[in-house]
CSV table of C-alpha atoms in Angstrom, one decimal:
chain,number,residue,atom,x,y,z
V,1,MET,CA,134.0,138.7,190.3
V,2,ASN,CA,131.3,141.2,189.0
V,3,ARG,CA,133.5,142.2,186.1
V,4,ASN,CA,134.0,138.6,185.3
V,5,ASN,CA,130.3,137.9,185.4
V,6,SER,CA,129.6,140.8,183.1
V,7,GLN,CA,132.1,139.4,180.7
V,8,ASN,CA,130.6,135.9,181.0
V,9,HIS,CA,127.1,137.2,180.2
V,10,GLY,CA,128.5,139.1,177.2
V,11,ILE,CA,130.1,136.0,175.8
V,12,ALA,CA,126.8,134.2,176.4
V,13,ARG,CA,124.9,136.8,174.4
V,14,GLY,CA,127.5,136.7,171.7
V,15,CYS,CA,127.4,132.9,171.4
V,16,ARG,CA,123.6,132.9,171.3
V,17,SER,CA,123.8,135.5,168.4
V,18,LEU,CA,126.3,133.4,166.7
V,19,GLU,CA,124.1,130.3,167.0
V,20,ALA,CA,121.1,132.2,165.5
V,21,THR,CA,123.4,133.3,162.6
V,22,LEU,CA,124.5,129.8,161.9
V,23,VAL,CA,120.9,128.5,161.9
V,24,VAL,CA,119.9,131.1,159.3
V,25,LYS,CA,122.9,130.2,157.2
V,26,ALA,CA,121.9,126.6,157.5
V,27,LEU,CA,118.3,127.3,156.3
V,28,ILE,CA,119.6,129.3,153.3
V,29,GLY,CA,122.1,126.7,152.5
V,30,GLY,CA,119.3,124.1,152.5
V,31,LEU,CA,117.2,126.1,150.1
V,32,LEU,CA,120.1,126.5,147.8
V,33,GLY,CA,121.2,123.0,148.0
V,34,VAL,CA,124.3,123.8,149.8
V,35,ALA,CA,125.5,121.8,152.8
V,36,VAL,CA,126.0,123.9,155.8
V,37,LEU,CA,127.1,122.4,159.1
V,38,PRO,CA,124.7,123.1,162.0
V,39,PRO,CA,125.9,124.8,165.2
V,40,VAL,CA,127.6,122.6,167.7
V,41,ALA,CA,125.4,121.8,170.7
V,42,GLY,CA,126.7,123.5,173.8
V,43,TYR,CA,128.3,126.8,172.8
V,44,SER,CA,131.4,127.9,174.5
V,45,GLN,CA,130.5,128.9,178.2
V,46,THR,CA,132.2,129.2,181.5
V,47,LEU,CA,131.3,127.2,184.6
V,48,ASP,CA,129.4,130.2,186.0
V,49,GLU,CA,127.5,130.6,182.7
V,50,ALA,CA,126.6,126.9,182.6
V,51,VAL,CA,125.2,127.0,186.1
V,52,THR,CA,123.4,130.2,185.5
V,53,ASN,CA,121.8,128.9,182.2
V,54,GLN,CA,120.4,125.9,184.1
V,55,LEU,CA,118.9,127.8,187.0
V,56,LYS,CA,117.9,131.1,185.4
V,57,PRO,CA,114.1,131.8,185.5
V,58,ASP,CA,113.5,131.8,181.8
V,59,ASN,CA,114.9,128.2,181.7
V,60,THR,CA,111.8,126.8,183.4
V,61,ARG,CA,112.3,123.4,181.8
V,62,PHE,CA,115.1,122.4,184.1
V,63,CYS,CA,113.3,123.1,187.3
V,64,VAL,CA,110.0,121.7,186.0
V,65,GLU,CA,111.7,118.4,185.1
V,66,LEU,CA,113.7,118.5,188.3
V,67,LEU,CA,110.6,118.7,190.5
V,68,GLY,CA,108.5,116.7,188.0
V,69,GLY,CA,105.4,117.1,190.1
V,70,ASP,CA,106.5,114.1,192.2
V,71,PRO,CA,108.5,114.8,195.4
V,72,SER,CA,109.8,111.2,195.4
V,73,SER,CA,111.4,111.7,191.9
V,74,VAL,CA,114.3,113.9,193.3
V,75,LEU,CA,116.2,114.3,196.5
V,76,PHE,CA,114.6,116.7,198.9
V,77,GLY,CA,117.4,119.2,199.4
V,78,PRO,CA,119.0,122.6,198.6
V,79,LEU,CA,118.9,122.1,194.8
V,80,ARG,CA,115.1,121.6,195.0
V,81,GLY,CA,114.9,124.6,197.3
V,82,ILE,CA,116.7,126.8,194.8
V,83,CYS,CA,114.0,125.8,192.0
V,84,GLU,CA,111.1,126.3,194.4
V,85,GLU,CA,112.3,129.8,195.5
V,86,LEU,CA,113.3,131.4,192.1
V,87,PRO,CA,111.0,134.0,191.0
V,88,ALA,CA,109.4,133.9,187.5
V,89,ASN,CA,111.5,136.7,185.9
V,90,GLY,CA,114.5,138.8,186.3
V,91,PRO,CA,118.2,138.5,185.6
V,92,SER,CA,120.6,136.1,187.5
V,93,ASN,CA,124.2,135.2,187.7
V,94,SER,CA,126.5,132.6,189.4
V,95,THR,CA,130.2,132.6,190.5
V,96,GLY,CA,132.6,129.8,191.5
V,97,GLY,CA,135.4,129.4,188.9
V,98,GLY,CA,136.9,126.3,187.7
V,99,ALA,CA,139.3,123.7,189.2
V,100,ALA,CA,143.0,124.6,189.5
V,101,SER,CA,145.3,123.6,186.8
V,102,PRO,CA,148.3,122.1,188.7
V,103,ALA,CA,151.9,122.8,187.4
V,104,THR,CA,153.8,119.8,186.2
V,105,LEU,CA,157.0,118.6,187.8
V,106,PRO,CA,160.1,120.5,186.5
V,107,LYS,CA,162.3,118.5,184.2
V,108,ILE,CA,164.8,117.5,186.9
V,109,VAL,CA,165.5,114.2,185.2
V,110,GLN,CA,166.0,115.8,181.8
V,111,GLN,CA,168.3,118.3,183.4
V,112,ARG,CA,170.4,115.4,185.0
V,113,LEU,CA,170.5,113.7,181.7
V,114,ARG,CA,172.4,116.7,180.2
V,115,GLU,CA,175.2,116.1,182.7
V,116,MET,CA,175.7,112.4,181.7
V,117,ARG,CA,177.4,113.2,178.5
V,118,GLY,CA,181.1,113.8,177.9
V,119,GLU,CA,184.3,111.8,178.0
V,120,LYS,CA,186.1,111.2,181.3
V,121,THR,CA,188.9,113.6,182.0
V,122,SER,CA,191.0,114.4,185.0
V,123,PRO,CA,190.1,116.7,186.7
V,124,PRO,CA,186.5,115.6,185.7
V,125,LYS,CA,184.8,117.5,183.0
V,126,VAL,CA,181.9,119.4,184.4
V,127,GLN,CA,178.6,119.3,182.6
V,128,ALA,CA,176.2,121.8,184.1
V,129,SER,CA,172.8,122.6,183.3
V,130,SER,CA,169.6,124.3,184.6
V,131,GLY,CA,168.3,123.1,187.9
V,132,ASP,CA,170.6,120.0,188.4
V,133,ALA,CA,174.3,120.0,187.4
V,134,VAL,CA,176.3,116.8,187.5
V,135,ALA,CA,180.1,116.3,187.2
V,136,ARG,CA,181.4,113.6,185.0
V,137,PHE,CA,183.2,111.0,187.1
V,138,GLU,CA,184.3,107.5,186.3
V,139,SER,CA,181.8,105.1,185.1
V,140,GLY,CA,179.7,103.7,187.9
V,141,LEU,CA,176.9,104.5,190.3
V,142,SER,CA,175.6,107.9,191.4
V,143,LEU,CA,172.9,108.9,194.0
V,144,PHE,CA,171.2,112.2,193.9
V,145,LEU,CA,168.7,114.2,196.0
V,146,SER,CA,167.2,117.6,195.3
V,147,GLY,CA,164.7,120.0,196.9
V,148,GLU,CA,162.7,122.7,195.2
V,149,TYR,CA,160.4,125.6,196.0
V,150,GLU,CA,158.1,127.3,193.4
V,151,SER,CA,155.9,130.3,193.7
V,152,LEU,CA,153.3,129.8,191.0
V,153,ASP,CA,150.5,132.4,190.4
V,154,ARG,CA,147.8,132.2,187.8
V,155,ASP,CA,145.9,135.2,186.5
V,156,VAL,CA,142.0,135.3,186.2
V,157,THR,CA,140.8,134.5,182.7
V,158,THR,CA,137.4,134.5,181.2
V,159,PHE,CA,137.0,130.7,181.6
V,160,GLU,CA,138.9,130.0,184.8
V,161,ASP,CA,139.6,131.6,188.2
V,162,GLY,CA,143.2,132.6,189.1
V,163,TYR,CA,145.1,131.6,192.2
V,164,ASP,CA,148.2,132.2,194.2
V,165,SER,CA,150.2,129.1,195.1
V,166,ASP,CA,153.2,127.4,196.5
V,167,ILE,CA,154.8,124.1,195.3
V,168,TRP,CA,157.3,122.1,197.3
V,169,ARG,CA,159.1,119.3,195.6
V,170,VAL,CA,161.7,116.6,196.5
V,171,THR,CA,163.4,114.1,194.1
V,172,ALA,CA,165.6,111.3,194.9
V,173,GLY,CA,167.1,108.6,192.7
V,174,ALA,CA,170.1,106.8,191.2
V,175,ASP,CA,171.8,106.5,187.8
V,176,TYR,CA,174.5,104.3,186.4
V,177,GLN,CA,177.1,105.3,183.9
V,178,PHE,CA,177.7,102.1,181.8
V,179,THR,CA,180.2,103.5,179.3
V,180,ASP,CA,181.3,107.0,178.2
V,181,ARG,CA,178.4,107.0,175.7
V,182,ALA,CA,175.4,105.4,177.7
V,183,ALA,CA,173.9,105.9,181.1
V,184,ALA,CA,170.4,105.2,182.7
V,185,GLY,CA,168.7,105.9,186.0
V,186,LEU,CA,165.5,105.9,188.0
V,187,ALA,CA,164.0,108.6,190.1
V,188,PHE,CA,161.1,109.1,192.5
V,189,GLY,CA,159.6,112.5,193.2
V,190,TYR,CA,156.9,114.0,195.5
V,191,SER,CA,155.3,117.3,195.3
V,192,GLN,CA,152.7,119.3,197.2
V,193,HIS,CA,150.9,122.2,195.6
V,194,ASP,CA,148.8,124.5,197.9
V,195,GLY,CA,147.0,127.6,196.7
V,196,ASP,CA,144.1,130.0,197.2
V,197,PHE,CA,141.6,130.9,194.5
V,198,THR,CA,141.2,134.6,193.6
V,199,GLY,CA,137.5,134.4,193.9
V,200,GLY,CA,137.5,132.5,197.2
V,201,GLY,CA,138.4,128.9,198.2
V,202,ARG,CA,141.6,126.8,198.2
V,203,PHE,CA,143.1,123.7,196.8
V,204,GLU,CA,145.8,121.1,197.5
V,205,ASN,CA,147.4,118.8,195.0
V,206,ASP,CA,149.7,115.9,195.9
V,207,SER,CA,151.8,114.1,193.2
V,208,TYR,CA,153.8,110.8,193.5
V,209,ASP,CA,156.1,110.5,190.4
V,210,PHE,CA,158.2,107.6,189.1
V,211,LEU,CA,160.6,108.4,186.3
V,212,ALA,CA,163.0,106.4,184.2
V,213,PHE,CA,165.7,108.0,182.0
V,214,GLY,CA,168.5,107.2,179.7
V,215,SER,CA,171.1,109.0,177.7
V,216,PHE,CA,173.6,108.0,174.9
V,217,LEU,CA,176.1,109.7,172.5
V,218,PRO,CA,175.6,108.5,169.0
V,219,PHE,CA,178.6,110.7,167.8
V,220,LYS,CA,181.2,112.8,169.5
V,221,GLN,CA,179.7,115.7,171.3
V,222,THR,CA,176.2,114.8,170.1
V,223,PHE,CA,173.8,113.7,172.8
V,224,VAL,CA,170.2,112.1,172.8
V,225,GLN,CA,168.2,111.6,176.0
V,226,VAL,CA,164.9,110.0,176.7
V,227,THR,CA,162.5,110.0,179.6
V,228,ALA,CA,159.3,108.1,180.7
V,229,GLY,CA,157.3,108.6,183.8
V,230,TYR,CA,154.1,107.9,185.7
V,231,ALA,CA,152.4,110.0,188.3
V,232,ARG,CA,149.6,109.3,190.7
V,233,LYS,CA,147.9,112.6,191.6
V,234,GLN,CA,145.5,113.4,194.5
V,235,TYR,CA,143.4,116.6,194.6
V,236,ASP,CA,141.5,118.4,197.4
V,237,ARG,CA,139.6,121.4,196.3
V,238,ASP,CA,137.2,123.9,198.1
V,239,ARG,CA,135.6,126.4,195.7
V,240,ILE,CA,133.1,129.0,196.6
V,241,ALA,CA,129.9,128.7,194.6
V,242,THR,CA,127.1,131.2,194.6
V,243,PHE,CA,123.9,131.8,192.5
V,244,THR,CA,122.2,135.2,192.9
V,245,GLN,CA,118.8,136.1,191.5
V,246,PHE,CA,117.9,139.8,191.0
V,247,ALA,CA,114.6,141.6,190.4
V,248,ALA,CA,114.0,143.7,187.4
V,249,ASP,CA,115.1,146.9,189.3
V,250,GLY,CA,118.5,145.3,190.1
V,251,THR,CA,117.9,144.6,193.7
V,252,ARG,CA,118.9,141.1,195.0
V,253,VAL,CA,116.0,138.8,195.6
V,254,TYR,CA,117.6,135.4,196.4
V,255,ASN,CA,121.2,134.4,197.1
V,256,PHE,CA,122.5,130.8,197.4
V,257,SER,CA,126.1,130.2,198.2
V,258,GLY,CA,128.3,127.7,199.9
V,259,SER,CA,131.7,126.0,199.9
V,260,GLU,CA,131.9,123.0,197.7
V,261,ASN,CA,134.5,120.4,198.5
V,262,ALA,CA,136.0,117.8,196.1
V,263,ASP,CA,138.5,114.9,196.6
V,264,TYR,CA,139.5,113.2,193.5
V,265,ASP,CA,142.4,111.4,191.8
V,266,ALA,CA,144.2,111.4,188.4
V,267,ASP,CA,146.8,109.2,186.6
V,268,GLU,CA,149.4,110.9,184.4
V,269,VAL,CA,151.9,109.3,181.9
V,270,ARG,CA,154.6,111.2,180.0
V,271,VAL,CA,157.5,110.6,177.6
V,272,GLY,CA,160.1,112.9,176.3
V,273,ALA,CA,163.2,113.2,174.1
V,274,LEU,CA,165.9,115.8,173.7
V,275,ALA,CA,168.9,116.0,171.4
V,276,GLY,CA,171.8,118.5,171.1
V,277,TYR,CA,175.4,119.3,170.5
V,278,ASP,CA,178.1,120.5,172.7
V,279,PHE,CA,180.5,123.3,171.4
V,280,PRO,CA,183.5,123.5,173.6
V,281,VAL,CA,185.4,126.8,173.4
V,282,GLY,CA,188.2,126.8,175.9
V,283,ASN,CA,186.6,126.4,179.4
V,284,VAL,CA,183.2,127.5,177.9
V,285,THR,CA,180.7,125.0,176.6
V,286,ILE,CA,177.7,126.2,174.4
V,287,SER,CA,175.0,123.5,173.9
V,288,PRO,CA,172.0,124.2,171.5
V,289,HIS,CA,169.3,121.6,171.9
V,290,ALA,CA,165.8,120.7,170.9
V,291,GLY,CA,163.2,118.2,172.3
V,292,LEU,CA,159.6,117.0,172.5
V,293,ASP,CA,157.5,116.2,175.6
V,294,TRP,CA,154.1,114.5,175.5
V,295,ALA,CA,151.9,114.0,178.6
V,296,HIS,CA,148.4,112.5,179.1
V,297,ILE,CA,146.4,112.7,182.3
V,298,ASP,CA,143.1,111.0,183.1
V,299,PHE,CA,140.7,112.4,185.8
V,300,ASP,CA,138.3,110.2,187.6
V,301,THR,CA,134.6,111.0,187.9
V,302,TYR,CA,134.0,112.7,191.3
V,303,SER,CA,131.3,114.7,193.2
V,304,GLU,CA,131.5,117.7,195.4
V,305,THR,CA,130.0,117.8,198.9
V,306,GLY,CA,128.3,120.8,200.4
V,307,ALA,CA,125.0,122.2,201.5
V,308,SER,CA,124.2,125.0,198.9
V,309,GLY,CA,122.6,122.9,196.3
V,310,LEU,CA,125.2,124.1,193.8
V,311,GLU,CA,127.4,121.0,194.2
V,312,LEU,CA,128.4,119.4,190.9
V,313,THR,CA,129.5,115.9,189.7
V,314,TYR,CA,132.4,116.1,187.3
V,315,TYR,CA,132.6,113.2,184.8
V,316,ASP,CA,135.7,111.4,183.5
V,317,ASP,CA,137.9,113.9,181.8
V,318,GLU,CA,141.3,113.8,180.2
V,319,ARG,CA,144.0,116.3,179.1
V,320,ASP,CA,146.9,116.0,176.6
V,321,SER,CA,150.0,118.1,176.3
V,322,PHE,CA,152.5,118.0,173.5
V,323,GLN,CA,155.3,120.5,173.9
V,324,SER,CA,158.4,121.4,172.0
V,325,THR,CA,161.7,122.9,173.4
V,326,VAL,CA,164.2,124.8,171.5
V,327,GLY,CA,167.0,126.4,173.4
V,328,VAL,CA,170.6,126.9,174.3
V,329,GLN,CA,172.7,126.4,177.4
V,330,ALA,CA,176.0,128.0,178.2
V,331,GLN,CA,178.5,127.1,181.0
V,332,VAL,CA,182.0,127.9,182.1
V,333,GLY,CA,184.3,126.0,184.4
V,334,PHE,CA,186.8,127.4,186.9
V,335,GLN,CA,189.3,125.5,188.9
V,336,THR,CA,189.5,126.7,192.5
V,337,GLY,CA,191.3,125.6,195.6
V,338,PHE,CA,188.3,123.6,196.8
V,339,GLY,CA,187.2,122.2,193.5
V,340,VAL,CA,185.6,123.1,190.2
V,341,LEU,CA,183.1,125.9,190.2
V,342,VAL,CA,180.7,126.1,187.2
V,343,PRO,CA,178.3,129.1,186.5
V,344,GLN,CA,175.7,128.2,183.9
V,345,ALA,CA,172.6,129.5,182.2
V,346,SER,CA,170.0,128.5,179.7
V,347,VAL,CA,167.1,129.9,177.7
V,348,ASP,CA,164.5,127.7,176.2
V,349,TRP,CA,161.5,128.6,174.0
V,350,MET,CA,158.4,126.4,174.8
V,351,HIS,CA,155.6,125.8,172.4
V,352,GLU,CA,152.4,123.9,173.3
V,353,PHE,CA,150.7,122.1,170.4
V,354,GLU,CA,147.8,120.5,172.2
V,355,ASN,CA,146.3,121.0,175.6
V,356,ASN,CA,143.4,122.6,173.9
V,357,GLN,CA,140.3,124.3,175.5
V,358,ARG,CA,138.4,121.3,176.8
V,359,THR,CA,134.6,120.7,177.3
V,360,VAL,CA,133.9,119.4,180.7
V,361,ASP,CA,130.7,117.4,181.4
V,362,VAL,CA,129.0,118.1,184.8
V,363,SER,CA,125.6,117.6,186.5
V,364,PHE,CA,124.1,118.9,189.9
V,365,VAL,CA,124.7,116.4,192.6
V,366,GLY,CA,121.1,116.9,193.8
V,367,ASP,CA,119.7,116.1,190.4
V,368,THR,CA,118.9,112.4,190.5
V,369,ARG,CA,118.4,112.3,186.8
V,370,ALA,CA,122.1,113.3,186.5
V,371,LYS,CA,121.2,115.6,183.6
V,372,GLN,CA,124.6,116.7,182.2
V,373,PHE,CA,125.5,120.1,180.9
V,374,THR,CA,129.0,121.4,180.0
V,375,TYR,CA,131.3,124.3,180.4
V,376,LYS,CA,134.7,125.3,178.8
V,377,THR,CA,138.2,125.5,180.2
V,378,ALA,CA,140.7,128.2,179.3
V,379,SER,CA,142.7,127.9,176.0
V,380,PRO,CA,146.4,127.3,176.7
V,381,ASP,CA,149.2,129.9,176.0
V,382,ARG,CA,151.0,128.6,173.1
V,383,ASP,CA,154.5,130.1,173.5
V,384,TRP,CA,156.7,131.3,176.3
V,385,LEU,CA,160.4,131.3,177.5
V,386,GLU,CA,161.9,129.4,180.4
V,387,ILE,CA,165.1,131.0,181.8
V,388,ASN,CA,167.6,129.2,184.2
V,389,ALA,CA,170.6,130.5,186.0
V,390,GLY,CA,172.6,128.7,188.6
V,391,VAL,CA,176.0,127.4,189.8
V,392,VAL,CA,177.6,124.1,190.4
V,393,ALA,CA,180.4,123.1,192.8
V,394,VAL,CA,182.3,119.9,192.2
V,395,LEU,CA,184.1,119.0,195.5
V,396,PRO,CA,186.6,116.3,196.5
V,397,ASN,CA,185.5,112.8,197.2
V,398,ASP,CA,183.1,112.7,194.1
V,399,LEU,CA,180.6,115.1,195.8
V,400,GLN,CA,178.7,117.8,193.9
V,401,VAL,CA,176.3,120.5,195.1
V,402,PHE,CA,174.3,122.9,193.1
V,403,ALA,CA,171.8,125.8,193.2
V,404,ASN,CA,169.5,127.1,190.5
V,405,TYR,CA,166.9,129.8,189.8
V,406,ARG,CA,164.2,129.4,187.1
V,407,THR,CA,161.5,131.6,185.9
V,408,LEU,CA,158.9,131.9,183.0
V,409,VAL,CA,158.9,134.8,180.7
V,410,GLY,CA,156.1,135.8,178.3
V,411,HIS,CA,153.5,133.4,179.6
V,412,SER,CA,149.9,134.9,179.4
V,413,TYR,CA,148.7,133.2,182.5
V,414,TYR,CA,151.4,132.0,184.9
V,415,ASP,CA,154.0,133.8,186.9
V,416,SER,CA,156.5,131.4,188.2
V,417,HIS,CA,159.7,131.6,190.2
V,418,THR,CA,161.6,128.5,191.3
V,419,ALA,CA,164.7,127.9,193.5
V,420,THR,CA,166.4,124.4,193.5
V,421,VAL,CA,169.2,123.0,195.6
V,422,GLY,CA,170.6,119.6,195.6
V,423,LEU,CA,173.5,117.2,195.8
V,424,ARG,CA,174.9,114.2,194.1
V,425,MET,CA,177.4,111.5,195.3
V,426,SER,CA,179.2,109.1,192.9
V,427,PHE,CA,180.7,105.7,193.9
């Protein structure tokens, strides 16, 4: 964490220099009659910097206003104690990283939709795709169930702490094939995401997902599929927060630290569409495709609990994601003595248009004035690859089982490895 703190202070100094430069430019512009935009209030800073800038000794205004000369004006507690104990000079720093960024559910429903296309044949034509492969049976009802494990690790960045985590998911649902060209279904998913922060602390995220999906073939071998979903998310986070004050000679004078716990909720809505074309070549099918996915998540206001004085209140926040998918899937079917076996693989290039670096509003829980200050989240990675490889077995009595492996390649922050198994029964 010392390396990160040095980087953070360097960023702070650079931002302050940039602010001064912009002010000078604004004054010159005013003298010349040229409009120059003033600097934006609240330069780009990490959570650690934001806390440090409030409590550092040369920012006496915060503590003076907090104490206010009237003990009844604020809660007696650790935050007041920090202000009363800080010496008049010397450098300071804080650590404690931001909240975890939970991974979204895999596109299981979109993967199922890819198997809904194709005319009926005997033996059934197999339409396999990443994560969930489904054989084409007669029109009617199908039930499905899949389980998944993902190892998801995030690197430490300038603006957010890293973590090592595990995600367990289960998805169950049903779909109905109305005609050779139209199908629709519903699914329910639950996932649990547990992890440990690199800088200390832990988190747990639970997500309850409801999804609707549909597929139709406007032309022969051309497919279009759509999805829409809602998720209720519950978060439990323990982060390690510290604030250290140093004397001029570099020795530590005061140190305040503690574990800050937060329980909060969020609501997410998402819609998506994907279209493509199936090129059959013998028993091989090659399917180029492209799609768009949009998601919006709202976080409720919540406050941390703890005893260090560094507990924060996080105010209403929201995050938008708009991603494009361009890729190709290939599969080959083999007739065996026990059924149809279908190895398959896909490569998708993912691009993020939104999910920009966000400004988060916070205040100290112990500050009854609720004076807000801000920090920044990390900027997203814009481009990466998703690679899938798996196999599907279509067995007698309209039963299908599958296994799949998925990984991310070229992502700047995340390292992900996912294994999926599941089955589907048609009636």
